[in-house]
DNA sequence: CGTGCGCTTGACAGCTGTCAACACTTGTGG
DNA sequence: CCACAAGTGTTGACAGCTGTCAAGCGCACG
């Protein structure tokens, strides 16, 4: 799952000659909307961003969370997801260069295509897991993912709401809440307010997350491009 | 879901100057394996092909079915899925040209990238659905998809086994079987042996499949490239 | 301090996986 | 042609999980 929340550094390479603008958004504010022309891509300087889609039945699906250093909005054509500020955020904003304009070296295109293929691979794995894993396994993996995000500190900050987590993992708020409580009751975590959790039994949590976490975080064949782990959210097309 | 089972004609354009070889496989035979170097791509001449992955826990996940005219195995680097013959099949086999070699026009690269982005979009939609739809909805959509495959004929041939369907939709064989029976009991379909079904209430089936079917088959913004609907299975990377 | 929102918790029902048994088809060998 | 075995599909009983409905708690904000 870790790979769902990291971003393609390659995009930066493709646009490195362009200058950036720094923008601020308040928590909850829309950064860009689904379907808008994807004329800019963003890098998180501070805070947390989520990307989401809305479906015909009204359900919301979060496709990724982005933290300091992560890139989002690197879509092609139009944005395939909306992006919203989870917390107050500071982002750097870059103009999109046409990925296939004449100034782009073939080698970078090659890398970009490779990244896309790998993102598809990740999506497939995630797909499988969404259909075959329990709420407990999903949440355990999610927490381990946040831990990794926090440089491995056992004290995890959870910037997003329960409903964000639910819409990301394909669960309901109730189930997420119950599962948090359950993990705490089993001594695996200690809940410290709404936005903070301490992992008290890391091996236990890992063993629950098990393959779920492994199969998303650890990609065996990383020989082609290290930055190829992609967030689903930023790879939607027009 | 229809888009999950069609293929990128663009790949053919990228390799049109190469000659093909015709091959035959018996039902159940392996065409290529996950992880093998993706040196060839295939076009189904006759029969049905499935692409699949195996996961650490032993579970199998089918990522796509391919029928006459469909292209599979157009992966980049190594195959991200295995391909197996569902029935006896005849395929045409093409050598892969490097997508980024100097002879490839930029315009085609542009189209290839677009297709990849759109495939990601499809994957995301599929992702959402896998987590939020019931067995009945999934199977109804699957049948409608097969119907469309059969040029709209209400009498559908189902070449694959129940367990193939289960592994494709993220269900168990039992649930698939029960759901078939249930749809028949409700008068929506008539089961005619293992490999044939007659849709007796098309509107009813559509209304069950509902958004599931719509959201996968009907892609609103088809202005960029008509062949952009992709099977998940053929877009895995090394 | 009151209101509202997010979060938690409980009761319950529905769905689906698991376990188990059986029917049907296919293929093999006598 | 029949007997048998293996594979596939169907069906039932049951349990576990998760969504739904409903209520209540607690923190944040005005």
Short mmCIF file of C-alpha atoms in Angstrom, two decimals, chain B:
data_model
loop_
_atom_site.label_atom_id
_atom_site.label_comp_id
_atom_site.label_asym_id
_atom_site.label_seq_id
_atom_site.Cartn_x
_atom_site.Cartn_y
_atom_site.Cartn_z
CA UNK B 1 -16.83 -3.84 -17.73
CA UNK B 2 -16.82 -4.22 -21.43
CA UNK B 3 -13.74 -2.14 -21.47
CA UNK B 4 -11.99 -4.73 -19.36
CA UNK B 5 -12.15 -7.21 -22.15
CA UNK B 6 -11.22 -5.25 -25.22
CA UNK B 7 -7.78 -4.45 -26.42
CA UNK B 8 -5.61 -1.64 -27.73
CA UNK B 9 -5.59 -1.60 -31.48
CA UNK B 10 -2.82 0.95 -31.17
CA UNK B 11 -0.37 -1.79 -30.28
CA UNK B 12 -0.93 -3.25 -33.67
CA UNK B 13 -0.12 0.04 -35.30
CA UNK B 14 3.18 0.12 -33.48
CA UNK B 15 4.13 -3.23 -34.89
CA UNK B 16 2.34 -3.36 -38.20
CA UNK B 17 5.48 -3.84 -40.20
CA UNK B 18 6.29 -7.16 -38.55
CA UNK B 19 5.07 -10.51 -39.73
CA UNK B 20 2.99 -12.79 -37.56
CA UNK B 21 3.08 -16.45 -36.68
CA UNK B 22 -0.04 -18.52 -36.11
CA UNK B 23 -0.04 -20.75 -33.05
CA UNK B 24 -2.47 -23.23 -31.55
CA UNK B 25 -3.00 -24.07 -27.89
CA UNK B 26 -5.16 -26.69 -26.25
CA UNK B 27 -7.65 -25.76 -23.52
CA UNK B 28 -5.82 -25.15 -20.26
CA UNK B 29 -2.43 -24.75 -21.87
CA UNK B 30 -0.10 -21.95 -20.81
CA UNK B 31 0.58 -19.37 -23.53
CA UNK B 32 3.04 -17.32 -21.54
CA UNK B 33 3.85 -17.04 -17.86
CA UNK B 34 3.96 -14.13 -15.48
CA UNK B 35 7.45 -12.72 -15.28
CA UNK B 36 8.63 -13.98 -18.64
CA UNK B 37 10.25 -11.46 -20.92
CA UNK B 38 7.43 -9.86 -22.94
CA UNK B 39 8.96 -10.45 -26.35
CA UNK B 40 5.68 -11.13 -28.16
CA UNK B 41 2.11 -9.94 -28.17
CA UNK B 42 -0.85 -11.93 -29.36
CA UNK B 43 -4.14 -11.59 -31.16
CA UNK B 44 -6.89 -14.13 -30.63
CA UNK B 45 -8.01 -15.66 -33.91
CA UNK B 46 -10.33 -18.25 -32.46
CA UNK B 47 -11.26 -19.34 -28.93
CA UNK B 48 -10.97 -17.70 -25.52
CA UNK B 49 -7.88 -16.72 -23.53
CA UNK B 50 -7.58 -15.68 -19.89
CA UNK B 51 -4.86 -13.71 -18.16
CA UNK B 52 -4.18 -14.36 -14.50
CA UNK B 53 -1.92 -13.77 -11.56
CA UNK B 54 -1.27 -15.91 -8.55
CA UNK B 55 -0.92 -14.34 -5.15
CA UNK B 56 1.16 -15.31 -2.17
CA UNK B 57 -1.78 -16.83 -0.36
CA UNK B 58 -2.38 -19.13 -3.30
CA UNK B 59 -5.40 -17.28 -4.59
CA UNK B 60 -5.76 -16.78 -8.30
CA UNK B 61 -6.97 -13.55 -9.82
CA UNK B 62 -8.09 -13.40 -13.43
CA UNK B 63 -7.46 -10.00 -14.92
CA UNK B 64 -9.15 -10.42 -18.27
CA UNK B 65 -10.80 -12.59 -20.90
CA UNK B 66 -9.94 -12.28 -24.56
CA UNK B 67 -12.02 -13.35 -27.51
CA UNK B 68 -11.62 -13.41 -31.26
CA UNK B 69 -9.98 -10.17 -32.39
CA UNK B 70 -8.75 -9.17 -28.94
CA UNK B 71 -5.10 -8.47 -28.26
CA UNK B 72 -3.28 -9.66 -25.17
CA UNK B 73 0.28 -9.88 -23.94
CA UNK B 74 1.14 -6.35 -25.05
CA UNK B 75 3.12 -5.82 -21.87
CA UNK B 76 6.26 -3.85 -21.44
CA UNK B 77 9.41 -5.49 -20.17
CA UNK B 78 8.06 -8.71 -18.70
CA UNK B 79 4.56 -10.12 -18.66
CA UNK B 80 2.62 -8.98 -15.62
CA UNK B 81 0.18 -11.84 -15.92
CA UNK B 82 0.20 -15.35 -17.22
CA UNK B 83 -1.99 -16.15 -20.23
CA UNK B 84 -3.79 -19.44 -20.58
CA UNK B 85 -6.10 -20.97 -23.14
CA UNK B 86 -9.63 -21.27 -21.79
CA UNK B 87 -10.74 -23.26 -24.82
CA UNK B 88 -8.69 -24.62 -27.68
CA UNK B 89 -7.38 -21.45 -29.28
CA UNK B 90 -5.70 -20.18 -32.39
CA UNK B 91 -3.63 -17.01 -31.92
CA UNK B 92 -1.49 -14.80 -34.08
CA UNK B 93 1.79 -13.90 -32.49
CA UNK B 94 3.80 -10.75 -33.19
CA UNK B 95 7.29 -9.72 -32.13
CA UNK B 96 7.35 -6.74 -29.83
CA UNK B 97 9.02 -3.65 -31.21
CA UNK B 98 10.52 -1.38 -28.62
CA UNK B 99 7.85 1.20 -28.00
CA UNK B 100 10.47 3.90 -27.76
CA UNK B 101 12.80 2.95 -30.56
CA UNK B 102 13.58 5.67 -33.04
CA UNK B 103 11.23 4.44 -35.70
CA UNK B 104 8.15 5.05 -33.53
CA UNK B 105 6.51 8.36 -34.37
CA UNK B 106 5.92 10.70 -31.45
CA UNK B 107 2.25 10.79 -32.25
CA UNK B 108 1.86 7.09 -31.62
CA UNK B 109 3.73 7.39 -28.36
CA UNK B 110 1.34 10.10 -27.40
CA UNK B 111 -1.56 7.79 -28.13
CA UNK B 112 0.06 4.96 -26.22
CA UNK B 113 0.49 7.13 -23.15
CA UNK B 114 -3.09 8.29 -23.45
CA UNK B 115 -4.26 4.72 -23.60
CA UNK B 116 -2.29 3.88 -20.51
CA UNK B 117 -3.77 6.76 -18.59
CA UNK B 118 -7.24 5.74 -19.63
CA UNK B 119 -6.52 2.19 -18.60
CA UNK B 120 -5.60 3.49 -15.18
CA UNK B 121 -8.88 5.30 -15.08
CA UNK B 122 -10.71 2.11 -15.91
CA UNK B 123 -8.73 0.28 -13.27
CA UNK B 124 -9.78 2.83 -10.69
CA UNK B 125 -13.40 2.50 -11.60
CA UNK B 126 -13.13 -1.25 -11.48
CA UNK B 127 -11.38 -0.92 -8.15
CA UNK B 128 -14.24 1.01 -6.69
CA UNK B 129 -16.74 -1.46 -7.95
CA UNK B 130 -14.92 -4.50 -6.66
CA UNK B 131 -15.21 -3.09 -3.20
CA UNK B 132 -18.78 -1.90 -3.36
CA UNK B 133 -20.89 -4.26 -5.42
CA UNK B 134 -22.71 -7.46 -4.61
CA UNK B 135 -22.26 -10.83 -6.27
CA UNK B 136 -25.56 -10.42 -8.13
CA UNK B 137 -24.58 -7.06 -9.52
CA UNK B 138 -21.18 -8.31 -10.58
CA UNK B 139 -22.55 -11.39 -12.31
CA UNK B 140 -25.33 -9.46 -14.05
CA UNK B 141 -22.76 -7.05 -15.41
CA UNK B 142 -20.54 -9.91 -16.43
CA UNK B 143 -23.32 -11.57 -18.40
CA UNK B 144 -24.23 -8.33 -20.12
CA UNK B 145 -20.60 -7.96 -20.99
CA UNK B 146 -20.53 -11.41 -22.56
CA UNK B 147 -23.72 -10.55 -24.40
CA UNK B 148 -22.13 -7.50 -25.87
CA UNK B 149 -19.18 -9.66 -26.82
CA UNK B 150 -21.61 -11.94 -28.67
CA UNK B 151 -22.90 -9.07 -30.79
CA UNK B 152 -25.91 -8.61 -28.56
CA UNK B 153 -27.40 -12.04 -29.03
CA UNK B 154 -29.50 -12.97 -25.99
CA UNK B 155 -28.20 -16.51 -26.17
CA UNK B 156 -24.80 -16.31 -24.56
CA UNK B 157 -22.02 -18.82 -24.76
CA UNK B 158 -19.93 -18.98 -21.61
CA UNK B 159 -16.64 -20.59 -22.54
CA UNK B 160 -15.03 -20.25 -19.11
CA UNK B 161 -15.68 -22.30 -15.99
CA UNK B 162 -17.50 -21.09 -12.90
CA UNK B 163 -14.22 -20.92 -11.09
CA UNK B 164 -12.81 -18.68 -13.83
CA UNK B 165 -15.75 -16.36 -13.38
CA UNK B 166 -15.31 -16.44 -9.62
CA UNK B 167 -11.62 -15.58 -9.82
CA UNK B 168 -12.41 -12.78 -12.24
CA UNK B 169 -15.16 -11.19 -10.17
CA UNK B 170 -13.52 -11.76 -6.81
CA UNK B 171 -16.04 -14.32 -5.57
CA UNK B 172 -16.06 -18.01 -4.75
CA UNK B 173 -17.33 -20.72 -7.07
CA UNK B 174 -20.18 -21.37 -4.68
CA UNK B 175 -21.37 -17.81 -4.71
CA UNK B 176 -21.16 -17.68 -8.50
CA UNK B 177 -23.17 -20.86 -8.78
CA UNK B 178 -25.75 -19.69 -6.26
CA UNK B 179 -26.04 -16.37 -8.01
CA UNK B 180 -26.61 -18.05 -11.39
CA UNK B 181 -29.39 -20.07 -9.82
CA UNK B 182 -30.81 -17.00 -8.16
CA UNK B 183 -30.91 -15.01 -11.40
CA UNK B 184 -32.64 -17.94 -13.09
CA UNK B 185 -35.15 -18.29 -10.25
CA UNK B 186 -35.98 -14.61 -10.60
CA UNK B 187 -36.70 -15.14 -14.28
CA UNK B 188 -33.87 -12.98 -15.55
CA UNK B 189 -31.93 -15.71 -17.28
CA UNK B 190 -32.39 -19.32 -18.32
CA UNK B 191 -29.45 -21.63 -17.75
CA UNK B 192 -28.85 -23.98 -20.65
CA UNK B 193 -26.07 -26.28 -19.53
CA UNK B 194 -22.76 -25.16 -18.15
CA UNK B 195 -21.64 -23.09 -21.05
CA UNK B 196 -24.77 -21.38 -22.24
CA UNK B 197 -27.26 -18.89 -20.82
CA UNK B 198 -30.26 -17.19 -22.35
CA UNK B 199 -31.11 -13.71 -21.13
CA UNK B 200 -34.87 -13.67 -20.71
CA UNK B 201 -35.21 -10.26 -19.07
CA UNK B 202 -32.62 -7.94 -20.48
CA UNK B 203 -33.96 -4.73 -18.91
CA UNK B 204 -34.14 -6.46 -15.54
CA UNK B 205 -30.57 -7.64 -15.82
CA UNK B 206 -29.45 -4.17 -16.86
CA UNK B 207 -31.19 -2.61 -13.90
CA UNK B 208 -29.41 -5.00 -11.55
CA UNK B 209 -26.04 -4.43 -13.16
CA UNK B 210 -26.99 -0.77 -13.08
CA UNK B 211 -24.17 1.55 -12.49
CA UNK B 212 -21.69 -1.26 -12.39
CA UNK B 213 -22.22 -2.00 -16.04
CA UNK B 214 -22.65 1.60 -17.07
CA UNK B 215 -19.59 2.82 -15.35
CA UNK B 216 -17.36 0.24 -16.93
CA UNK B 217 -18.83 -0.15 -20.36
CA UNK B 218 -19.80 3.42 -21.07
CA UNK B 219 -16.88 5.74 -20.85
CA UNK B 220 -18.14 9.31 -21.12
CA UNK B 221 -15.11 11.04 -22.60
CA UNK B 222 -14.28 8.89 -25.58
CA UNK B 223 -13.05 11.76 -27.65
CA UNK B 224 -9.36 11.06 -27.36
CA UNK B 225 -8.95 7.54 -28.61
CA UNK B 226 -11.67 5.02 -29.33
CA UNK B 227 -9.48 2.00 -28.58
CA UNK B 228 -8.57 3.26 -25.16
CA UNK B 229 -10.77 0.83 -23.28
CA UNK B 230 -8.31 -1.71 -22.03
CA UNK B 231 -8.21 -4.98 -20.32
CA UNK B 232 -6.49 -4.71 -17.02
CA UNK B 233 -4.70 -7.90 -17.77
CA UNK B 234 -2.55 -6.68 -20.53
CA UNK B 235 -1.23 -3.62 -18.85
CA UNK B 236 1.09 -5.06 -16.29
CA UNK B 237 4.69 -4.07 -16.31
CA UNK B 238 7.94 -5.63 -15.33
#
